[in-house]
Coordinates of C-alpha atoms in Angstrom, one line a residue:
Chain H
X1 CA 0.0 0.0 0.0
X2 CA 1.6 3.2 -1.2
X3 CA 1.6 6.2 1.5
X4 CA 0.4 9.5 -0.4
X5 CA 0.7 12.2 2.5
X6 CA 2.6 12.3 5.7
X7 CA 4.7 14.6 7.6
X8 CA 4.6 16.9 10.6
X9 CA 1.3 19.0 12.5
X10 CA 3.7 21.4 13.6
X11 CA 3.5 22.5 9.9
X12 CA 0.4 21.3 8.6
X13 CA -2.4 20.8 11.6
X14 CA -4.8 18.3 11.4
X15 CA -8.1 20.2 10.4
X16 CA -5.9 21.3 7.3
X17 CA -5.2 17.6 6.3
X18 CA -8.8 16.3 7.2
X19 CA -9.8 19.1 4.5
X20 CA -7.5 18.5 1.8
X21 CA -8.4 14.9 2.2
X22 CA -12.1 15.2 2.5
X23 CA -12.3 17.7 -0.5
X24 CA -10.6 14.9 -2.7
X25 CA -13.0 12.1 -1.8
X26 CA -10.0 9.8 -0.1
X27 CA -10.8 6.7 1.4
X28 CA -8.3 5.3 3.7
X29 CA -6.8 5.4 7.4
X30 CA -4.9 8.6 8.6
X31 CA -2.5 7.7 11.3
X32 CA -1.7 9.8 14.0
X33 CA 1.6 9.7 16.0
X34 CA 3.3 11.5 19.0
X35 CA 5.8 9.9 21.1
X36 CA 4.8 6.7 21.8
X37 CA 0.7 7.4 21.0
X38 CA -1.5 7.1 18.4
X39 CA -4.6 7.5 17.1
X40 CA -6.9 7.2 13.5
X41 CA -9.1 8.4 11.5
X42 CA -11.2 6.1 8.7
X43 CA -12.4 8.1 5.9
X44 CA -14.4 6.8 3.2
X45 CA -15.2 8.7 -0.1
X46 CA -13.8 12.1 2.1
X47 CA -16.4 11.5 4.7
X48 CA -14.9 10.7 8.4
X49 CA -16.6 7.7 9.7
X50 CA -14.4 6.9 12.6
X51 CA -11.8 8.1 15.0
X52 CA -9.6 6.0 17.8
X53 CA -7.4 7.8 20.3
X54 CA -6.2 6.3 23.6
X55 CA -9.3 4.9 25.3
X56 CA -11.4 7.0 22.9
X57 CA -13.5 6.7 20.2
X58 CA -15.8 8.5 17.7
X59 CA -16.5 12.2 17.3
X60 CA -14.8 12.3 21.5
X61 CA -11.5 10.8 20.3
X62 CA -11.8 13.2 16.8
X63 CA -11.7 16.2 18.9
X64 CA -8.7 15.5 20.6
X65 CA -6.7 14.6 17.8
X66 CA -7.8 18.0 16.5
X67 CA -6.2 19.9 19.3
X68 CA -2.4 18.4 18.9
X69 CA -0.2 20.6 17.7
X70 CA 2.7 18.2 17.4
X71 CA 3.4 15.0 16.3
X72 CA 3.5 13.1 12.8
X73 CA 1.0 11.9 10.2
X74 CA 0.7 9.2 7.9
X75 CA -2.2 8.8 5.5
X76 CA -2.6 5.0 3.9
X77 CA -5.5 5.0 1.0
X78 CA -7.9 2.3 0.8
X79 CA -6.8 1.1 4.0
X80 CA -9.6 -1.6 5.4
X81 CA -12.0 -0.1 8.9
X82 CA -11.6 -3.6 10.7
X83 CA -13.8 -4.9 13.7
X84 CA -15.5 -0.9 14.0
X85 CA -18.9 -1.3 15.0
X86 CA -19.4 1.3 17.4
X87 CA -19.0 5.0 17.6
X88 CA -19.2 5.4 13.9
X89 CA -20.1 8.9 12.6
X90 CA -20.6 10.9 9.4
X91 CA -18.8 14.5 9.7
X92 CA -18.3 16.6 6.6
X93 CA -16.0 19.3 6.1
X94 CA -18.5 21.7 7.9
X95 CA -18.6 20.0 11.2
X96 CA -14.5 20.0 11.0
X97 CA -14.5 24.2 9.7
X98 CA -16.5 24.4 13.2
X99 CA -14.2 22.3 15.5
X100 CA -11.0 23.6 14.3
X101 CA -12.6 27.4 14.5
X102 CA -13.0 26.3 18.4
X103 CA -9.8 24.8 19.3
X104 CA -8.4 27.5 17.4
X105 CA -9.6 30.2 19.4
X106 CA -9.1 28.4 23.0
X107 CA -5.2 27.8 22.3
X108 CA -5.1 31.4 21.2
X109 CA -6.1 32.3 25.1
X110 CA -4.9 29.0 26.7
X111 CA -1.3 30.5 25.0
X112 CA -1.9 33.7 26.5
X113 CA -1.2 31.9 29.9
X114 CA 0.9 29.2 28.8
X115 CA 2.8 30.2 25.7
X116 CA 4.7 26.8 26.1
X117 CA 4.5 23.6 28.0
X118 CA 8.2 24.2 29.6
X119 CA 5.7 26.6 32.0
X120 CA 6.2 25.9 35.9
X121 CA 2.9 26.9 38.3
X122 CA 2.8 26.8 42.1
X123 CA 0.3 27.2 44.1
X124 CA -0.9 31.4 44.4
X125 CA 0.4 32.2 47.7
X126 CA -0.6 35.7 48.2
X127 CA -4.3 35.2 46.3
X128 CA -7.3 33.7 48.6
X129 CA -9.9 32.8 46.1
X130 CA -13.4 33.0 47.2
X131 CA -15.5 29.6 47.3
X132 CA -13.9 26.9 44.5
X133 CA -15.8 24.3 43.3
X134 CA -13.3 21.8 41.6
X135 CA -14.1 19.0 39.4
X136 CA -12.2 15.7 40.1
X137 CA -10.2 16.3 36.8
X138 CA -9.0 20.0 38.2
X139 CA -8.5 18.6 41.6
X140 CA -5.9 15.7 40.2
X141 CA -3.9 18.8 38.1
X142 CA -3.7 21.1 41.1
X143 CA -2.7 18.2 43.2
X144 CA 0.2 17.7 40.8
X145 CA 1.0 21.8 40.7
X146 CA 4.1 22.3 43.0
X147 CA 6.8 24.7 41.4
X148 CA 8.8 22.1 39.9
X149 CA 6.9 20.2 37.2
X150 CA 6.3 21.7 34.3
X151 CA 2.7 21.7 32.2
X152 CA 3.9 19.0 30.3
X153 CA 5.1 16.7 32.6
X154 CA 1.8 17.6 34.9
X155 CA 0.2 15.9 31.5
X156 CA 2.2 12.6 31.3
X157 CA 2.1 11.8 35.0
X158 CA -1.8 12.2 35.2
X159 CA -1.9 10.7 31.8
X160 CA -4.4 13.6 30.6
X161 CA -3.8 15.2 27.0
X162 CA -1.3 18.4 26.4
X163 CA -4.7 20.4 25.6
X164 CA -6.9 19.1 28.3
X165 CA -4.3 19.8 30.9
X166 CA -3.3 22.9 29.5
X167 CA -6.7 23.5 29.3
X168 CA -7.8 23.3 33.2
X169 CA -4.9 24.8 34.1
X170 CA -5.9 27.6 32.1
X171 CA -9.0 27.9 34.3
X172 CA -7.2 27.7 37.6
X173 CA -5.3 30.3 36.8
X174 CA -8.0 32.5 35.9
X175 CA -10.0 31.7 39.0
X176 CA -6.8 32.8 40.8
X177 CA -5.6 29.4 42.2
X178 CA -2.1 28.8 40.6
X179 CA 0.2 31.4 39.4
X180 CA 3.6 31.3 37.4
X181 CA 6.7 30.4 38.8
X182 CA 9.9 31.0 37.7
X183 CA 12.4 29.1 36.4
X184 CA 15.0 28.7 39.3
X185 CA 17.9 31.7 38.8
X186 CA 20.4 32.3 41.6
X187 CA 19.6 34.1 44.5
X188 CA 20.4 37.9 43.9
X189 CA 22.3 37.5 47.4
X190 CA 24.5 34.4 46.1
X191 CA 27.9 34.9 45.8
X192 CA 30.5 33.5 44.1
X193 CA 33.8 32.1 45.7
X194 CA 37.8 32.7 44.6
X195 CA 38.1 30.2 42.8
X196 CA 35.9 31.6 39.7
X197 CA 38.0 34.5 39.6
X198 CA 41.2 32.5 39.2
X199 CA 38.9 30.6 36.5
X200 CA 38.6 34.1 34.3
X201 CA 41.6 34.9 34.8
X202 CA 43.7 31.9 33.3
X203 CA 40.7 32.3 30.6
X204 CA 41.6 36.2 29.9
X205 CA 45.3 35.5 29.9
X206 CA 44.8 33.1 26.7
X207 CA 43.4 35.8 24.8
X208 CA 44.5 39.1 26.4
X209 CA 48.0 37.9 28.1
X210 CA 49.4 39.8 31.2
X211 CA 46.9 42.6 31.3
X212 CA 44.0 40.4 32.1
X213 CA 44.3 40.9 35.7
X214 CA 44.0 44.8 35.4
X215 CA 41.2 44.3 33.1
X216 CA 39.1 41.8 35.4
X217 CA 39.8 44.5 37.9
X218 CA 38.7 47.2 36.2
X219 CA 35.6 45.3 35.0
X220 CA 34.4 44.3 38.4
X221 CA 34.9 48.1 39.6
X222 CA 32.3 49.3 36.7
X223 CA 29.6 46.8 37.9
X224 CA 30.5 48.7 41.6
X225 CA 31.2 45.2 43.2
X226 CA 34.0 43.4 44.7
X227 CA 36.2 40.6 44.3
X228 CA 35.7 39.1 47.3
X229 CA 31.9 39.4 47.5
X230 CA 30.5 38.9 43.4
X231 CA 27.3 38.2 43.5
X232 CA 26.6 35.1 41.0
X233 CA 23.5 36.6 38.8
X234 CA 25.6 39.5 37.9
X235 CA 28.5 37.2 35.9
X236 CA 27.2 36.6 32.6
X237 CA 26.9 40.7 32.8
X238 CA 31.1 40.6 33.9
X239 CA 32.0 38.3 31.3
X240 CA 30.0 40.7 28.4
X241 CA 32.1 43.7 30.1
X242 CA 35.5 41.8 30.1
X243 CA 34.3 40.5 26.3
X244 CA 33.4 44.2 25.0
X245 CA 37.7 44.5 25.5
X246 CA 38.9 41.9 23.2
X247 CA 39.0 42.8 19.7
X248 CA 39.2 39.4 17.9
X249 CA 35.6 37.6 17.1
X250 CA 37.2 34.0 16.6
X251 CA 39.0 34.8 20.8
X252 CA 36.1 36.5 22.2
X253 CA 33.8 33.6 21.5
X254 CA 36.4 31.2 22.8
X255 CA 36.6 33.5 25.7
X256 CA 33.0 33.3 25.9
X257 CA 32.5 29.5 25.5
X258 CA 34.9 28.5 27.9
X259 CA 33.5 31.0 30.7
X260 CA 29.8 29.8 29.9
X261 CA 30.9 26.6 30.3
X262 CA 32.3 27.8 33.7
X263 CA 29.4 29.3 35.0
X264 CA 27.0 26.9 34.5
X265 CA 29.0 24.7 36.8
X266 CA 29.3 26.9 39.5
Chain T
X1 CA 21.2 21.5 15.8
X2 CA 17.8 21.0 18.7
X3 CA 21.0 20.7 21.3
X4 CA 21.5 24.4 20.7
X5 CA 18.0 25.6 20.9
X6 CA 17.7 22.9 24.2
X7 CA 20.8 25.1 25.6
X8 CA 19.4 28.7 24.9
X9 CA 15.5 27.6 26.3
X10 CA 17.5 26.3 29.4
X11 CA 17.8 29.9 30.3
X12 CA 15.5 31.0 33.0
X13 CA 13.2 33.7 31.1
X14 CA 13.6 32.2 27.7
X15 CA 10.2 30.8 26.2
X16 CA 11.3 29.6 23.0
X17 CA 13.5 29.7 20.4
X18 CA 13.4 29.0 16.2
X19 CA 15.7 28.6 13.8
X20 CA 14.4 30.7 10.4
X21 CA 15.6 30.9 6.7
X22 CA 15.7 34.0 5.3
X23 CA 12.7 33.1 3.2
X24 CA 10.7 32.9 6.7
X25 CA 10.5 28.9 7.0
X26 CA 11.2 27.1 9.9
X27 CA 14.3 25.4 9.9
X28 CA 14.3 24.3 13.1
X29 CA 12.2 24.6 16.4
X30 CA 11.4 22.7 19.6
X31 CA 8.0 22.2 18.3
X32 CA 6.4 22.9 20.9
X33 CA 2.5 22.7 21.0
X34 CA 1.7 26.7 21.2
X35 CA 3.7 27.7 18.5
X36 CA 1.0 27.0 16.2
X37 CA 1.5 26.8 12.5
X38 CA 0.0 30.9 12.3
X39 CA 2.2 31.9 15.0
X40 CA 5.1 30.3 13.2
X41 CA 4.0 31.7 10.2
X42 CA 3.8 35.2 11.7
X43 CA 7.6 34.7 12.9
X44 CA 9.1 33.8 9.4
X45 CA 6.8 37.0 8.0
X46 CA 8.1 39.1 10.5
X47 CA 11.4 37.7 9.7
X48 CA 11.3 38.5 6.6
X49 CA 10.7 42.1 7.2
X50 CA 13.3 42.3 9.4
X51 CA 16.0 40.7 6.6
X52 CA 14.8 43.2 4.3
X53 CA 15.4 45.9 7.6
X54 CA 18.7 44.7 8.1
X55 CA 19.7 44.7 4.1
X56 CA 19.2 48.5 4.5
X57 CA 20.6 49.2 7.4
X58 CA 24.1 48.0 6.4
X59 CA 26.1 45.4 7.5
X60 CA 26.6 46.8 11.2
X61 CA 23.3 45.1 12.2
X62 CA 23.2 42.1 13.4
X63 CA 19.9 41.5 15.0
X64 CA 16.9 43.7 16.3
X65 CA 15.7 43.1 20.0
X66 CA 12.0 44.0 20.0
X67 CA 9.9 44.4 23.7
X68 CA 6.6 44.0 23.9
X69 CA 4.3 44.7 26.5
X70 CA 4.3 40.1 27.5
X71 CA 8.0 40.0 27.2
X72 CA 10.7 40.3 23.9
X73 CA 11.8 38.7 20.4
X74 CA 15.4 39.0 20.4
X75 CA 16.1 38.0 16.9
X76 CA 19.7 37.3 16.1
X77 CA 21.1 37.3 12.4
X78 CA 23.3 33.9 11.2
X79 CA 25.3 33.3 8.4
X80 CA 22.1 32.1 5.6
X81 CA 19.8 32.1 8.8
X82 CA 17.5 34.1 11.5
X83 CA 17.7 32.9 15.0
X84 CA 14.5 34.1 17.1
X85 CA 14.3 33.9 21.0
X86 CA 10.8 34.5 22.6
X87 CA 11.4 35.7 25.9
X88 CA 10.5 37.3 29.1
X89 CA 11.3 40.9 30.1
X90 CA 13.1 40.0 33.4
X91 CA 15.3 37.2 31.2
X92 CA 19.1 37.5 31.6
X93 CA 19.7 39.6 28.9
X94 CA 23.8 38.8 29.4
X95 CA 23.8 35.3 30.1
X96 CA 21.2 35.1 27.0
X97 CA 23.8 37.4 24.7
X98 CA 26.7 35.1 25.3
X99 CA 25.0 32.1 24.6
X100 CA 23.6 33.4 21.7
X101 CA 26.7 34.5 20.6
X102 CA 28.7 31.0 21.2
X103 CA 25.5 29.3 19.3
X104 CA 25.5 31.1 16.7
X105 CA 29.1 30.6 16.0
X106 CA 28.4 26.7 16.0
X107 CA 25.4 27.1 14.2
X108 CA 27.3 29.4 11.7
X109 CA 30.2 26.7 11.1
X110 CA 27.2 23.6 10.4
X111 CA 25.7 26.2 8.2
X112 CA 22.1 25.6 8.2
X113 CA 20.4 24.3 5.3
X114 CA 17.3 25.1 3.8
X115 CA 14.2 24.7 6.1
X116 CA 12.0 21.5 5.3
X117 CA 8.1 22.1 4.3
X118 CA 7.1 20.1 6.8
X119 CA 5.3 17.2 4.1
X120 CA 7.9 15.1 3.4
X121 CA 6.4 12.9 0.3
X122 CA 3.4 13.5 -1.6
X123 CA 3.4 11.6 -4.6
X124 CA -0.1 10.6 -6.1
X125 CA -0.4 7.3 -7.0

């Protein structure tokens, strides 16, 4: 069986392919895949009959293949609809112009929120919502909220989809539950001990030779600090002072490179 | 070439970050689920805009950093390439400089190839 169409959502989404298929007439299986999941879609003379996805099925499981924005797709023609007797449905390419119109418009505000799934919440410390009524599916997500896991992993451990999750934690936000929290970044009060400075300076010398000292010196004295008590979230600013001084690119990457590399093991 | 963008979106602040040609396709992104296919497509117009910016400007520019009122596109011209940061305002605008600096360099040596469409095969049978 020859494959006609496959590829990526990230750059063709779903209610695009359902369309081009459906306006040609295609019969066959579209295959869904992300990760280690996957779900199909039947179509037969460009109608949808039937859609599988995790322990869904129908018009349930077709909406929630329609809100991945990931993943890959593989459409096989003519392939056979075995053992479906249930959940069967008819949708033409009005009932999919509707759905994706939908989904469309709740990621546009979901995003507003959470513009990626790398997005920590914790539990709003400083807000006291009036009266909450939570369903079980809100109560197992804020359970899982705690400043470390990120919207994506809150997904996988309560086996809920991306958009569902993302979804409900849209709402507790806006009911004043959860807020953003930061990506961990040093202290502002965190200092940074003398053995960094020895570090930069058998870095500088490389590239700059006996005047590095002087010009570490000098450096640190701009940012109106000290030597002996650097704070640690003000070194990527030294090391872009200190790099403003030496003249060649091909050095002052090196430079760079090597002192990044430093850094992020302090 | 995901390594690099996995280094840059390891920095505290940083949302995202895409690899663009300079005819606005994606070359390369984490793909992750909000950048949706019109907010990608908005990038590589926007990017576009900015090449033909840049070609007037003169060769002394080598990247725009634009703030908006949610946080700011830092977009960072490569050798045949655009690479766009989506961050927020209190990001580490240093630590985010030098690593954009030391990427691009690597990125500049693998020189990046043209951007897939995203279908890879589509022949009729």
């Amino acid at each position: 069986m020859a494959n006609i169409l496959n590829g990526t959502l990230s750059q063709m989404n779903l209610s695009e392919i359902l369309k081009l298929l459906m306006s040609g007439n295609k019969t066959g299986k579209l295959e869904l895949s992300k990760e280690n999941k996957k779900g199909e879609i039947y179509l037969k003379d460009g109608a949808i009959l039937y859609a599988k996805w995790n322990n869904k099925s129908g018009a349930d499981a077709l909406y929630e293949l329609m809100t991945w924005m990931n993943g890959d797709f593989n459409f096989i023609p003519d392939a056979a609809m075995d053992n479906i007797a249930k959940d069967m449905f008819d949708m033409g390419l009005q009932n999919i112009d509707e759905w994706s119109k939908i989904i469309s418009e709740e990621w546009n505000n979901i995003r507003k929120i959470i513009p990626t799934t790398n997005v920590v919440f914790k539990i709003a410390a400083n807000k006291t919502p009036k009266d909450v009524n939570l369903r079980a599916e809100e109560w197992k997500i804020l359970a899982n909220i705690n400043g470390a896991k990120n919207v994506e992993e809150i997904a996988e451990s309560i086996g809920f989809s991306e958009f569902d999750t993302s979804r409900t934690i849209y709402r507790l936000y806006k009911e004043g539950l959860i807020e953003e929290s930061e990506k961990p970044r040093p202290p502002a009060n965190e200092l940074v001990n003398g053995n960094f400075f020895h570090l930069l300076e058998d870095a500088l010398v490389k590239v700059m030779g006996p005047m590095a000292s002087i010009i570490i010196e000098e450096k640190i004295g701009m940012l109106k600090h000290d030597k002996n008590a650097f704070p640690k979230i003000r070194l990527a600013k030294l090391i872009e002072y200190i790099s403003s001084d030496i003249s060649d690119e091909t050095k002052r990457i090196s430079f760079q490179q090597a002192m990044l590399n430093v850094i992020k093991n302090i | 070439m995901q390594d690099k963008l996995n280094e840059i979106n390891s920095i505290a602040g940083v949302m995202d970050s895409v690899l663009v040609n300079k005819n606005g396709s994606i070359v390369s992104s984490q793909q992750s689920p909000f950048l949706t296919q019109s907010l990608l497509e908005s990038i590589g117009r926007e990017v576009m805009q900015l090449d033909a910016a840049i070609d007037a400007a003169g060769e002394g520019i080598k990247g725009f950093d634009l703030l908006y009122d949610y946080g700011r596109v830092i977009v960072q011209k490569g050798s045949n390439f655009y690479l766009v940061v989506l961050c927020k305002s209190s990001v580490d605008t240093s630590l985010l400089r030098l690593t954009l600096n030391v990427v691009l360099k690597d990125l500049n040596e693998k020189r990046v190839s043209r951007g897939s469409s995203g279908i890879r095969m589509f022949n009729m049978t």
